[in-house]
């Protein structure tokens, strides 16, 4: 067991720690022994005092042994009484501020940091490591020194787990990481580098820079920390989970920082862009009418990762967060006022509690397909790569152990390796048990369907385990059923009747029909009625289709009707990033225009898209900002812009509160109060009447149908994607009922949506070009 003490000028910025002191290794190996009493192995406990080192960062000066003696006593370690051999090492120039600690071998489980009877236990997995050193730093004690404890593979290792227990550590405000060394066989997949302080994959809290985008701290290291002192979070006596049935969900995809960071939010600058900022804007979410938020990644990530070296993207700030550093820790820079990881954890819980109190569920967008550590050409080693690259990542063993890249981000997490699979499951359970989240949307989930060699699996163990896990049983689990390796699984994702899917075919077919593509009428009908062609199998339900027209990827709704082409020059990739198949239409002019007719057409189209989404069977999802017509000026891949391109513009919302926002909110409310739009089961012949005898007409872009309600409250819908008016024949209403016009997207607000309906509907209705109507049968 080696104990080194290093001094660093700043507790959060760590240089690579230099050469180990071989003299100490010699002293310790020659004067430390393990003794046995009977058949049981005796734990070793050492009390060491080390000299205070000058601020140079070299190994401590133990040039000679000045004296040692051995004491024996009996102690209780993990419930067993055993005689302990204690070595007291006295070094010259001992300082009163130098730590005196007791060390035990520790235990292998749980992984990460835990508080046990004998102290603070550290445990980390590495199958291929040959040496592991625990690094500790105490920002508020012992002058910010970093202590190194080199683990003995014969004492501090059980199977592939390295562990150590320290008795006298503070119960909070300790930073820790690991030096790990091992084989340097690149071609076999190893990437060990013992100079780097690595983050524990199981760290529950992560300390890095305190303020989002602080360029003066762009090279900050990320270290684990823990808190065993704070009282448990008070969820409140009246607190309860919303437990909203999946068929009733209306999901709002949003980014925590972008939601409130803009000055137009009029929040205190200390909480803008934070978890607490979200709480302040819950009234907006309630007014809109959604009942679930899907948060873009909130696991710790490094927003300045692009700025670590000169490159065409070194002006970008990763605001979306799809570059996970750690799967257990909430993003610390979403804490208010630079509050750090402990406050981030507490404030995240406050946000969840407040959202739940408002009847809004919390779904997390999680990224288990890759990490921040990039590729072999420009690696950013912070954790997994340096701990055991061969286990944590998929490798091409036939190509010199190169990383496989099914994520498009340089590496691919080896999700169905037993160790990685358990890490992911432990992470998910942690967010459900500790943070009370209600579900997960899995980024590029097809990666999770690949074996350790990258080949697709018919029954992926991880996907099954998530579906069957008892802790996760109450959660919504949503797949993005594709990856960057071409594994497109929409409608055939291995699901165990539990998994829902982002329905990419819904997005494409709705876009193409509404903008007026020919031959799309049948596909449009299939999508709005629940995509039975994809999901009516076994026990799957319509709500397993997460319907969306817009998501964070791609155009906003406003840009979908304003741009034919992406405009991504600001991203630094020469316009090569972002999708080209957007199925968008600019309504006659590319980008901003003052043409009143074009602006009116765009407004109609946005309302048409939203109405189609809200009357479709399945689970609707909309994007933050679409309720007021947010623009990114044609950028369809805006992940790297911490600007108004992504930031919610509260002033624009106010300007459009009585027009577009009103329509959005009314449509959501109407869906929620009419079960005919969100049935438990797929439509049968008695549930819908298609007013159509022209299915085979490739040029036809008009579709009308009636959804039947058991109580006679039928709904008639017509969508006209022609560039001319269509006189629709209106069917007879149910007995003793009359048709009332609720929606006509061709009308201006407030006439475009009248919840109670406008009477006087005759046997025909003139449906304007590029518009839609909704009629309700009422007494």
Tab-separated table of N, CA, C and O in Angstrom, residues 573-612:
chain	number	residue	atom	x	y	z
A	573	UNK	N	-18.636	22.908	-40.130
A	573	UNK	CA	-18.369	21.683	-40.869
A	573	UNK	C	-18.668	21.833	-42.361
A	573	UNK	O	-18.926	20.851	-43.059
A	574	UNK	N	-18.629	23.073	-42.827
A	574	UNK	CA	-18.824	23.322	-44.236
A	574	UNK	C	-20.185	22.920	-44.763
A	574	UNK	O	-20.337	22.636	-45.954
A	575	UNK	N	-21.170	22.894	-43.883
A	575	UNK	CA	-22.513	22.512	-44.303
A	575	UNK	C	-22.706	21.027	-44.499
A	575	UNK	O	-23.758	20.594	-44.999
A	576	UNK	N	-21.708	20.235	-44.100
A	576	UNK	CA	-21.813	18.779	-44.291
A	576	UNK	C	-22.571	18.088	-43.175
A	576	UNK	O	-22.944	16.923	-43.306
A	577	UNK	N	-22.792	18.774	-42.066
A	577	UNK	CA	-23.509	18.165	-40.950
A	577	UNK	C	-25.000	18.379	-41.117
A	577	UNK	O	-25.457	19.198	-41.914
A	578	UNK	N	-25.774	17.647	-40.346
A	578	UNK	CA	-27.232	17.781	-40.406
A	578	UNK	C	-27.808	17.022	-41.583
A	578	UNK	O	-27.156	16.804	-42.604
A	579	UNK	N	-29.058	16.621	-41.446
A	579	UNK	CA	-29.708	15.828	-42.484
A	579	UNK	C	-30.076	16.659	-43.708
A	579	UNK	O	-30.336	17.858	-43.617
A	580	UNK	N	-30.119	16.000	-44.850
A	580	UNK	CA	-30.532	16.650	-46.099
A	580	UNK	C	-31.971	16.327	-46.471
A	580	UNK	O	-32.602	17.057	-47.241
A	581	UNK	N	-32.502	15.230	-45.961
A	581	UNK	CA	-33.862	14.803	-46.296
A	581	UNK	C	-34.831	15.331	-45.249
A	581	UNK	O	-35.298	14.595	-44.377
A	582	UNK	N	-35.136	16.614	-45.344
A	582	UNK	CA	-35.958	17.261	-44.326
A	582	UNK	C	-37.436	17.288	-44.672
A	582	UNK	O	-38.257	17.594	-43.825
A	583	UNK	N	-37.784	16.999	-45.929
A	583	UNK	CA	-39.181	17.062	-46.379
A	583	UNK	C	-39.824	18.384	-45.963
A	583	UNK	O	-40.932	18.424	-45.444
A	584	UNK	N	-39.080	19.464	-46.176
A	584	UNK	CA	-39.567	20.788	-45.813
A	584	UNK	C	-40.008	21.537	-47.068
A	584	UNK	O	-39.677	21.163	-48.193
A	585	UNK	N	-40.742	22.618	-46.841
A	585	UNK	CA	-41.174	23.486	-47.939
A	585	UNK	C	-41.248	24.908	-47.418
A	585	UNK	O	-41.885	25.170	-46.398
A	586	UNK	N	-40.587	25.829	-48.119
A	586	UNK	CA	-40.486	27.195	-47.639
A	586	UNK	C	-41.687	28.062	-47.994
A	586	UNK	O	-41.695	29.260	-47.707
A	587	UNK	N	-42.689	27.483	-48.615
A	587	UNK	CA	-43.938	28.178	-48.965
A	587	UNK	C	-43.721	29.295	-49.993
A	587	UNK	O	-44.550	30.206	-50.107
A	588	UNK	N	-42.606	29.241	-50.713
A	588	UNK	CA	-42.419	30.178	-51.818
A	588	UNK	C	-41.245	31.114	-51.711
A	588	UNK	O	-40.921	31.820	-52.662
A	589	UNK	N	-40.561	31.134	-50.543
A	589	UNK	CA	-39.401	32.004	-50.385
A	589	UNK	C	-38.489	31.384	-49.332
A	589	UNK	O	-38.958	30.924	-48.294
A	590	UNK	N	-37.171	31.404	-49.574
A	590	UNK	CA	-36.224	30.804	-48.637
A	590	UNK	C	-35.904	31.775	-47.509
A	590	UNK	O	-35.267	32.818	-47.713
A	591	UNK	N	-36.372	31.448	-46.316
A	591	UNK	CA	-36.052	32.249	-45.144
A	591	UNK	C	-37.029	33.373	-44.874
A	591	UNK	O	-38.202	33.322	-45.264
A	592	UNK	N	-36.527	34.387	-44.176
A	592	UNK	CA	-37.383	35.482	-43.727
A	592	UNK	C	-37.920	36.294	-44.897
A	592	UNK	O	-37.210	36.530	-45.883
A	593	UNK	N	-39.152	36.737	-44.785
A	593	UNK	CA	-39.793	37.536	-45.828
A	593	UNK	C	-40.881	38.411	-45.212
A	593	UNK	O	-41.406	38.100	-44.144
A	594	UNK	N	-41.198	39.487	-45.906
A	594	UNK	CA	-42.297	40.350	-45.483
A	594	UNK	C	-43.554	40.095	-46.301
A	594	UNK	O	-44.570	40.782	-46.106
A	595	UNK	N	-43.497	39.136	-47.207
A	595	UNK	CA	-44.640	38.829	-48.063
A	595	UNK	C	-45.792	38.289	-47.210
A	595	UNK	O	-45.680	37.218	-46.597
A	596	UNK	N	-46.896	39.021	-47.185
A	596	UNK	CA	-48.007	38.664	-46.300
A	596	UNK	C	-48.617	37.319	-46.679
A	596	UNK	O	-48.969	36.515	-45.800
A	597	UNK	N	-48.738	37.044	-47.957
A	597	UNK	CA	-49.358	35.784	-48.379
A	597	UNK	C	-48.499	34.586	-47.989
A	597	UNK	O	-49.027	33.545	-47.577
A	598	UNK	N	-47.174	34.721	-48.111
A	598	UNK	CA	-46.283	33.632	-47.708
A	598	UNK	C	-46.326	33.437	-46.195
A	598	UNK	O	-46.396	32.308	-45.690
A	599	UNK	N	-46.321	34.528	-45.449
A	599	UNK	CA	-46.387	34.427	-43.992
A	599	UNK	C	-47.704	33.805	-43.541
A	599	UNK	O	-47.729	33.006	-42.595
A	600	UNK	N	-48.784	34.132	-44.219
A	600	UNK	CA	-50.082	33.547	-43.884
A	600	UNK	C	-50.095	32.056	-44.179
A	600	UNK	O	-50.618	31.259	-43.380
A	601	UNK	N	-49.515	31.665	-45.305
A	601	UNK	CA	-49.446	30.253	-45.655
A	601	UNK	C	-48.602	29.480	-44.643
A	601	UNK	O	-48.966	28.378	-44.224
A	602	UNK	N	-47.496	30.058	-44.235
A	602	UNK	CA	-46.649	29.404	-43.230
A	602	UNK	C	-47.406	29.212	-41.918
A	602	UNK	O	-47.294	28.163	-41.269
A	603	UNK	N	-48.156	30.209	-41.530
A	603	UNK	CA	-48.953	30.105	-40.313
A	603	UNK	C	-49.962	28.969	-40.425
A	603	UNK	O	-50.130	28.175	-39.481
A	604	UNK	N	-50.641	28.879	-41.560
A	604	UNK	CA	-51.598	27.786	-41.765
A	604	UNK	C	-50.906	26.437	-41.675
A	604	UNK	O	-51.426	25.502	-41.047
A	605	UNK	N	-49.754	26.326	-42.309
A	605	UNK	CA	-49.054	25.044	-42.326
A	605	UNK	C	-48.614	24.620	-40.924
A	605	UNK	O	-48.706	23.442	-40.561
A	606	UNK	N	-48.147	25.572	-40.132
A	606	UNK	CA	-47.768	25.226	-38.760
A	606	UNK	C	-48.979	24.721	-37.978
A	606	UNK	O	-48.883	23.748	-37.217
A	607	UNK	N	-50.113	25.355	-38.168
A	607	UNK	CA	-51.331	24.910	-37.496
A	607	UNK	C	-51.790	23.560	-38.032
A	607	UNK	O	-52.267	22.707	-37.264
A	608	UNK	N	-51.643	23.329	-39.334
A	608	UNK	CA	-52.004	22.023	-39.906
A	608	UNK	C	-51.177	20.899	-39.297
A	608	UNK	O	-51.707	19.834	-38.955
A	609	UNK	N	-49.874	21.138	-39.183
A	609	UNK	CA	-48.993	20.122	-38.599
A	609	UNK	C	-49.394	19.828	-37.151
A	609	UNK	O	-49.454	18.665	-36.735
A	610	UNK	N	-49.638	20.882	-36.395
A	610	UNK	CA	-49.949	20.682	-34.980
A	610	UNK	C	-51.301	19.993	-34.805
A	610	UNK	O	-51.446	19.105	-33.950
A	611	UNK	N	-52.280	20.364	-35.622
A	611	UNK	CA	-53.580	19.703	-35.528
A	611	UNK	C	-53.456	18.224	-35.875
A	611	UNK	O	-54.009	17.368	-35.163
A	612	UNK	N	-52.737	17.909	-36.944
A	612	UNK	CA	-52.550	16.506	-37.326
A	612	UNK	C	-51.909	15.715	-36.189
A	612	UNK	O	-52.316	14.583	-35.884
